[in-house]
Amino acid sequence: MTSTTDSTRALLLSRIRDVPDYPKQGVLFKDITPLLADPTAFAALTDTLAELCVRHGATKVVGLEARGFILAAPVAVRAGLGFVPVRKAGKLPGATLGQAYDLEYGTAEIEIHAEDLSGDDRIMVIDDVLATGGTAEASLELIRRAGAEVAGVAVLMELGFLPGRARLEQGLRGAPLEVLLTV
Ligand SMILES: O=P(O)(O)OC[C@H]1O[C@H](OP(=O)(O)OP(=O)(O)O)[C@H](O)[C@@H]1O
Ligand SMILES: Nc1ncnc2[nH]cnc12
């Protein structure tokens, strides 16, 4: 559990916009751009996530392209930790490790620079949304294949109507899943 206050949660929730049928019919898209445009809400979110990174003993923060970057980069700076990007396939110039996965509305492959993580690292993965859990699960696989330990996964929101938590549970191997909002 996080120490996020009810008022912080209410503020964050009030800045998430529901967009029905985007990007496909039947998907309820949770749009964080109103939250990002509100400096008070954005600071509350990054402060909360940074505190979780410190509490769980992370040595680096991994952000998941693309929305995860927007959150994870300021969190890493706030927590005094390095930032490591997990990118969609084909975007990183160095030697990469790759992992394919399924999304709520498609399939994708993500990659990491293997040299960005070491055996001494404990990694906190940060993203905006946990939906089916495919992206986060694939990132945990990459982190372990790169030789690092998983400190946890922290997301702004979990889509409670999808089985992301159950899917991720095995991949977490006991590491914490921190969810600020269940929507
Ligand atoms: O739990 P999952 O079903 O894997 O879905 C969650 C992921 O989906 C979204 O990213 P998306 O791939 O749409 O890319 P974006 O951040 O570039 O918009 C979101 O930002 C998460 O990374
Ligand atoms: N419903 C949704 N809203 C926002 N981001 C998502 N990523 C996967 N599913 C999503």
mmCIF file of C-alpha atoms and ligand atoms in Angstrom:
data_model
loop_
_atom_site.group_PDB
_atom_site.id
_atom_site.type_symbol
_atom_site.label_atom_id
_atom_site.label_comp_id
_atom_site.label_asym_id
_atom_site.label_seq_id
_atom_site.Cartn_x
_atom_site.Cartn_y
_atom_site.Cartn_z
ATOM 1 C CA MET A 1 0.000 0.000 0.000
ATOM 2 C CA THR A 2 1.080 3.568 -0.618
ATOM 3 C CA SER A 3 0.708 6.500 1.753
ATOM 4 C CA THR A 4 -1.077 8.483 -0.954
ATOM 5 C CA THR A 5 -3.705 10.632 0.675
ATOM 6 C CA ASP A 6 -7.367 10.551 -0.316
ATOM 7 C CA SER A 7 -7.117 14.175 -1.433
ATOM 8 C CA THR A 8 -4.160 13.369 -3.733
ATOM 9 C CA ARG A 9 -6.072 10.423 -5.171
ATOM 10 C CA ALA A 10 -9.149 12.593 -5.719
ATOM 11 C CA LEU A 11 -7.036 15.248 -7.446
ATOM 12 C CA LEU A 12 -5.382 12.688 -9.747
ATOM 13 C CA LEU A 13 -8.685 11.000 -10.562
ATOM 14 C CA SER A 14 -10.305 14.334 -11.387
ATOM 15 C CA ARG A 15 -7.612 14.962 -14.017
ATOM 16 C CA ILE A 16 -8.077 11.705 -15.951
ATOM 17 C CA ARG A 17 -10.425 11.956 -18.925
ATOM 18 C CA ASP A 18 -12.460 9.008 -20.207
ATOM 19 C CA VAL A 19 -12.550 8.757 -24.004
ATOM 20 C CA PRO A 20 -14.972 6.053 -25.195
ATOM 21 C CA ASP A 21 -14.160 4.001 -28.292
ATOM 22 C CA TYR A 22 -10.553 5.203 -28.611
ATOM 23 C CA PRO A 23 -8.392 4.011 -30.309
ATOM 24 C CA LYS A 24 -10.887 1.265 -31.215
ATOM 25 C CA GLN A 25 -14.603 0.616 -30.750
ATOM 26 C CA GLY A 26 -15.206 -0.844 -27.275
ATOM 27 C CA VAL A 27 -12.052 0.552 -25.605
ATOM 28 C CA LEU A 28 -12.536 3.106 -22.810
ATOM 29 C CA PHE A 29 -9.347 5.151 -23.117
ATOM 30 C CA LYS A 30 -7.999 6.780 -19.947
ATOM 31 C CA ASP A 31 -6.389 10.016 -21.073
ATOM 32 C CA ILE A 32 -3.775 11.506 -18.708
ATOM 33 C CA THR A 33 -3.130 14.699 -20.681
ATOM 34 C CA PRO A 34 -5.377 16.825 -18.389
ATOM 35 C CA LEU A 35 -3.305 15.611 -15.417
ATOM 36 C CA LEU A 36 -0.020 16.451 -17.171
ATOM 37 C CA ALA A 37 -1.315 19.944 -17.955
ATOM 38 C CA ASP A 38 -2.054 20.611 -14.272
ATOM 39 C CA PRO A 39 1.275 21.351 -12.495
ATOM 40 C CA THR A 40 -0.153 20.641 -9.027
ATOM 41 C CA ALA A 41 -1.512 17.248 -10.041
ATOM 42 C CA PHE A 42 1.613 16.337 -12.040
ATOM 43 C CA ALA A 43 3.884 17.264 -9.129
ATOM 44 C CA ALA A 44 1.722 15.297 -6.671
ATOM 45 C CA LEU A 45 1.934 12.273 -8.933
ATOM 46 C CA THR A 46 5.697 12.417 -9.500
ATOM 47 C CA ASP A 47 6.388 13.086 -5.806
ATOM 48 C CA THR A 48 4.266 10.083 -4.820
ATOM 49 C CA LEU A 49 5.958 7.787 -7.326
ATOM 50 C CA ALA A 50 9.431 9.040 -6.329
ATOM 51 C CA GLU A 51 8.669 8.286 -2.694
ATOM 52 C CA LEU A 52 7.705 4.729 -3.675
ATOM 53 C CA CYS A 53 10.986 4.270 -5.570
ATOM 54 C CA VAL A 54 12.965 5.301 -2.494
ATOM 55 C CA ARG A 55 10.823 3.214 -0.124
ATOM 56 C CA HIS A 56 11.332 0.074 -2.207
ATOM 57 C CA GLY A 57 15.083 0.571 -2.481
ATOM 58 C CA ALA A 58 15.233 1.130 -6.239
ATOM 59 C CA THR A 59 18.580 2.005 -7.793
ATOM 60 C CA LYS A 60 17.125 2.893 -11.210
ATOM 61 C CA VAL A 61 13.760 3.746 -12.718
ATOM 62 C CA VAL A 62 12.565 2.079 -15.920
ATOM 63 C CA GLY A 63 9.913 3.944 -17.923
ATOM 64 C CA LEU A 64 7.767 2.261 -20.571
ATOM 65 C CA GLU A 65 7.365 4.081 -23.888
ATOM 66 C CA ALA A 66 5.701 6.414 -24.406
ATOM 67 C CA ARG A 67 3.445 7.617 -21.618
ATOM 68 C CA GLY A 68 5.590 5.873 -19.039
ATOM 69 C CA PHE A 69 8.504 8.115 -20.063
ATOM 70 C CA ILE A 70 6.535 11.234 -19.192
ATOM 71 C CA LEU A 71 6.091 9.990 -15.626
ATOM 72 C CA ALA A 72 9.273 8.009 -15.037
ATOM 73 C CA ALA A 73 11.795 10.662 -16.117
ATOM 74 C CA PRO A 74 10.750 13.330 -13.570
ATOM 75 C CA VAL A 75 10.306 10.597 -10.952
ATOM 76 C CA ALA A 76 13.893 9.438 -11.499
ATOM 77 C CA VAL A 77 15.230 12.990 -11.137
ATOM 78 C CA ARG A 78 13.081 13.590 -8.035
ATOM 79 C CA ALA A 79 14.273 10.325 -6.446
ATOM 80 C CA GLY A 80 17.921 10.935 -7.396
ATOM 81 C CA LEU A 81 18.011 7.796 -9.548
ATOM 82 C CA GLY A 82 18.991 6.992 -13.113
ATOM 83 C CA PHE A 83 16.342 6.629 -15.804
ATOM 84 C CA VAL A 84 16.350 3.724 -18.271
ATOM 85 C CA PRO A 85 13.954 3.674 -21.233
ATOM 86 C CA VAL A 86 12.153 0.562 -22.401
ATOM 87 C CA ARG A 87 11.309 1.412 -26.009
ATOM 88 C CA LYS A 88 9.124 -0.005 -28.739
ATOM 89 C CA ALA A 89 11.251 -2.219 -31.022
ATOM 90 C CA GLY A 90 13.670 -0.577 -33.426
ATOM 91 C CA LYS A 91 14.243 2.699 -31.557
ATOM 92 C CA LEU A 92 17.354 1.970 -29.490
ATOM 93 C CA PRO A 93 20.719 2.227 -31.274
ATOM 94 C CA GLY A 94 22.823 -0.077 -29.073
ATOM 95 C CA ALA A 95 22.774 -3.796 -28.314
ATOM 96 C CA THR A 96 19.245 -4.617 -27.162
ATOM 97 C CA LEU A 97 17.218 -7.344 -25.514
ATOM 98 C CA GLY A 98 13.682 -7.664 -26.927
ATOM 99 C CA GLN A 99 10.367 -9.091 -25.769
ATOM 100 C CA ALA A 100 7.067 -9.444 -27.681
ATOM 101 C CA TYR A 101 3.722 -8.996 -25.868
ATOM 102 C CA ASP A 102 -0.048 -8.513 -26.352
ATOM 103 C CA LEU A 103 -1.905 -5.247 -25.727
ATOM 104 C CA GLU A 104 -5.594 -4.530 -25.047
ATOM 105 C CA TYR A 105 -5.756 -3.261 -28.626
ATOM 106 C CA GLY A 106 -2.921 -4.938 -30.552
ATOM 107 C CA THR A 107 0.499 -6.515 -30.226
ATOM 108 C CA ALA A 108 3.939 -4.977 -29.799
ATOM 109 C CA GLU A 109 7.571 -5.637 -28.971
ATOM 110 C CA ILE A 110 9.705 -3.724 -26.503
ATOM 111 C CA GLU A 111 13.461 -3.437 -26.104
ATOM 112 C CA ILE A 112 16.027 -2.293 -23.565
ATOM 113 C CA HIS A 113 19.723 -1.500 -23.847
ATOM 114 C CA ALA A 114 21.232 -4.466 -22.006
ATOM 115 C CA GLU A 115 24.183 -2.369 -20.839
ATOM 116 C CA ASP A 116 21.926 0.118 -18.989
ATOM 117 C CA LEU A 117 21.279 -2.382 -16.167
ATOM 118 C CA SER A 118 23.709 -4.367 -14.045
ATOM 119 C CA GLY A 119 23.545 -7.176 -11.530
ATOM 120 C CA ASP A 120 23.666 -4.591 -8.717
ATOM 121 C CA ASP A 121 20.512 -2.797 -9.864
ATOM 122 C CA ARG A 122 17.044 -2.936 -8.316
ATOM 123 C CA ILE A 123 14.534 -1.594 -10.802
ATOM 124 C CA MET A 124 11.246 0.187 -10.263
ATOM 125 C CA VAL A 125 9.096 0.041 -13.402
ATOM 126 C CA ILE A 126 6.818 3.035 -13.908
ATOM 127 C CA ASP A 127 3.900 3.420 -16.283
ATOM 128 C CA ASP A 128 0.607 5.278 -16.492
ATOM 129 C CA VAL A 129 -1.789 2.357 -17.005
ATOM 130 C CA LEU A 130 -1.931 -1.318 -16.094
ATOM 131 C CA ALA A 131 -4.471 -2.797 -18.521
ATOM 132 C CA THR A 132 -3.912 -6.410 -19.601
ATOM 133 C CA GLY A 133 -0.523 -6.382 -17.891
ATOM 134 C CA GLY A 134 1.285 -7.422 -21.078
ATOM 135 C CA THR A 135 3.626 -4.431 -21.273
ATOM 136 C CA ALA A 136 4.625 -4.514 -17.626
ATOM 137 C CA GLU A 137 5.067 -8.297 -17.671
ATOM 138 C CA ALA A 138 7.332 -8.059 -20.755
ATOM 139 C CA SER A 139 9.389 -5.315 -19.067
ATOM 140 C CA LEU A 140 9.998 -7.514 -16.010
ATOM 141 C CA GLU A 141 11.225 -10.234 -18.318
ATOM 142 C CA LEU A 142 13.651 -7.786 -19.966
ATOM 143 C CA ILE A 143 14.928 -6.497 -16.617
ATOM 144 C CA ARG A 144 15.690 -10.000 -15.366
ATOM 145 C CA ARG A 145 17.257 -11.019 -18.664
ATOM 146 C CA ALA A 146 19.503 -7.936 -18.341
ATOM 147 C CA GLY A 147 20.632 -9.341 -14.982
ATOM 148 C CA ALA A 148 18.920 -6.851 -12.649
ATOM 149 C CA GLU A 149 16.485 -7.354 -9.790
ATOM 150 C CA VAL A 150 12.883 -6.082 -9.822
ATOM 151 C CA ALA A 151 12.110 -3.641 -6.974
ATOM 152 C CA GLY A 152 8.498 -3.325 -8.081
ATOM 153 C CA VAL A 153 6.017 -1.921 -10.556
ATOM 154 C CA ALA A 154 4.259 1.389 -9.906
ATOM 155 C CA VAL A 155 1.396 2.653 -12.049
ATOM 156 C CA LEU A 156 -0.881 5.636 -11.852
ATOM 157 C CA MET A 157 -3.945 3.526 -12.572
ATOM 158 C CA GLU A 158 -5.063 -0.042 -12.890
ATOM 159 C CA LEU A 159 -8.021 -0.816 -15.145
ATOM 160 C CA GLY A 160 -9.985 -2.882 -12.648
ATOM 161 C CA PHE A 161 -12.161 -4.425 -15.356
ATOM 162 C CA LEU A 162 -9.142 -6.108 -16.988
ATOM 163 C CA PRO A 163 -7.035 -8.981 -15.565
ATOM 164 C CA GLY A 164 -3.689 -7.132 -15.572
ATOM 165 C CA ARG A 165 -3.002 -7.685 -11.888
ATOM 166 C CA ALA A 166 -3.532 -11.441 -12.126
ATOM 167 C CA ARG A 167 -1.366 -11.655 -15.231
ATOM 168 C CA LEU A 168 1.429 -9.663 -13.629
ATOM 169 C CA GLU A 169 1.415 -11.529 -10.331
ATOM 170 C CA GLN A 170 3.561 -14.407 -11.566
ATOM 171 C CA GLY A 171 6.072 -12.061 -13.217
ATOM 172 C CA LEU A 172 6.423 -9.994 -10.040
ATOM 173 C CA ARG A 173 7.683 -13.040 -8.057
ATOM 174 C CA GLY A 174 6.722 -11.339 -4.806
ATOM 175 C CA ALA A 175 7.870 -7.824 -5.732
ATOM 176 C CA PRO A 176 5.262 -5.131 -4.978
ATOM 177 C CA LEU A 177 2.695 -3.756 -7.404
ATOM 178 C CA GLU A 178 1.882 -0.169 -6.407
ATOM 179 C CA VAL A 179 -1.334 1.227 -7.851
ATOM 180 C CA LEU A 180 -2.422 4.780 -7.039
ATOM 181 C CA LEU A 181 -5.904 4.523 -8.567
ATOM 182 C CA THR A 182 -8.139 1.652 -9.589
ATOM 183 C CA VAL A 183 -10.543 2.826 -12.282
HETATM 184 O O1 LIG B 1 -1.283 -3.464 -19.555
HETATM 185 P P1 LIG B 1 -1.217 -3.369 -21.048
HETATM 186 O O2 LIG B 1 -2.394 -4.032 -21.718
HETATM 187 O O3 LIG B 1 0.068 -3.832 -21.611
HETATM 188 O O4 LIG B 1 -1.398 -1.852 -21.444
HETATM 189 C C1 LIG B 1 -0.759 -0.806 -20.786
HETATM 190 C C2 LIG B 1 0.159 -0.074 -21.724
HETATM 191 O O5 LIG B 1 -0.599 0.459 -22.830
HETATM 192 C C3 LIG B 1 -0.295 1.822 -22.975
HETATM 193 O O6 LIG B 1 0.786 2.027 -23.816
HETATM 194 P P2 LIG B 1 0.704 1.943 -25.397
HETATM 195 O O7 LIG B 1 1.414 0.710 -25.843
HETATM 196 O O8 LIG B 1 -0.711 2.145 -25.849
HETATM 197 O O9 LIG B 1 1.633 3.098 -25.885
HETATM 198 P P3 LIG B 1 1.850 4.657 -25.611
HETATM 199 O O10 LIG B 1 2.305 4.811 -24.190
HETATM 200 O O11 LIG B 1 2.914 4.922 -26.590
HETATM 201 O O12 LIG B 1 0.572 5.405 -25.880
HETATM 202 C C4 LIG B 1 0.050 2.282 -21.567
HETATM 203 O O13 LIG B 1 0.789 3.468 -21.551
HETATM 204 C C5 LIG B 1 0.795 1.104 -21.017
HETATM 205 O O14 LIG B 1 2.171 1.143 -21.359
HETATM 206 N N1 LIG B 2 -7.943 1.729 -21.836
HETATM 207 C C1 LIG B 2 -6.737 2.295 -21.852
HETATM 208 N N2 LIG B 2 -6.598 3.618 -21.626
HETATM 209 C C2 LIG B 2 -5.372 4.194 -21.642
HETATM 210 N N3 LIG B 2 -4.260 3.515 -21.888
HETATM 211 C C3 LIG B 2 -4.359 2.208 -22.111
HETATM 212 N N4 LIG B 2 -3.414 1.275 -22.359
HETATM 213 C C4 LIG B 2 -4.044 0.094 -22.532
HETATM 214 N N5 LIG B 2 -5.356 0.226 -22.377
HETATM 215 C C5 LIG B 2 -5.579 1.539 -22.111
#
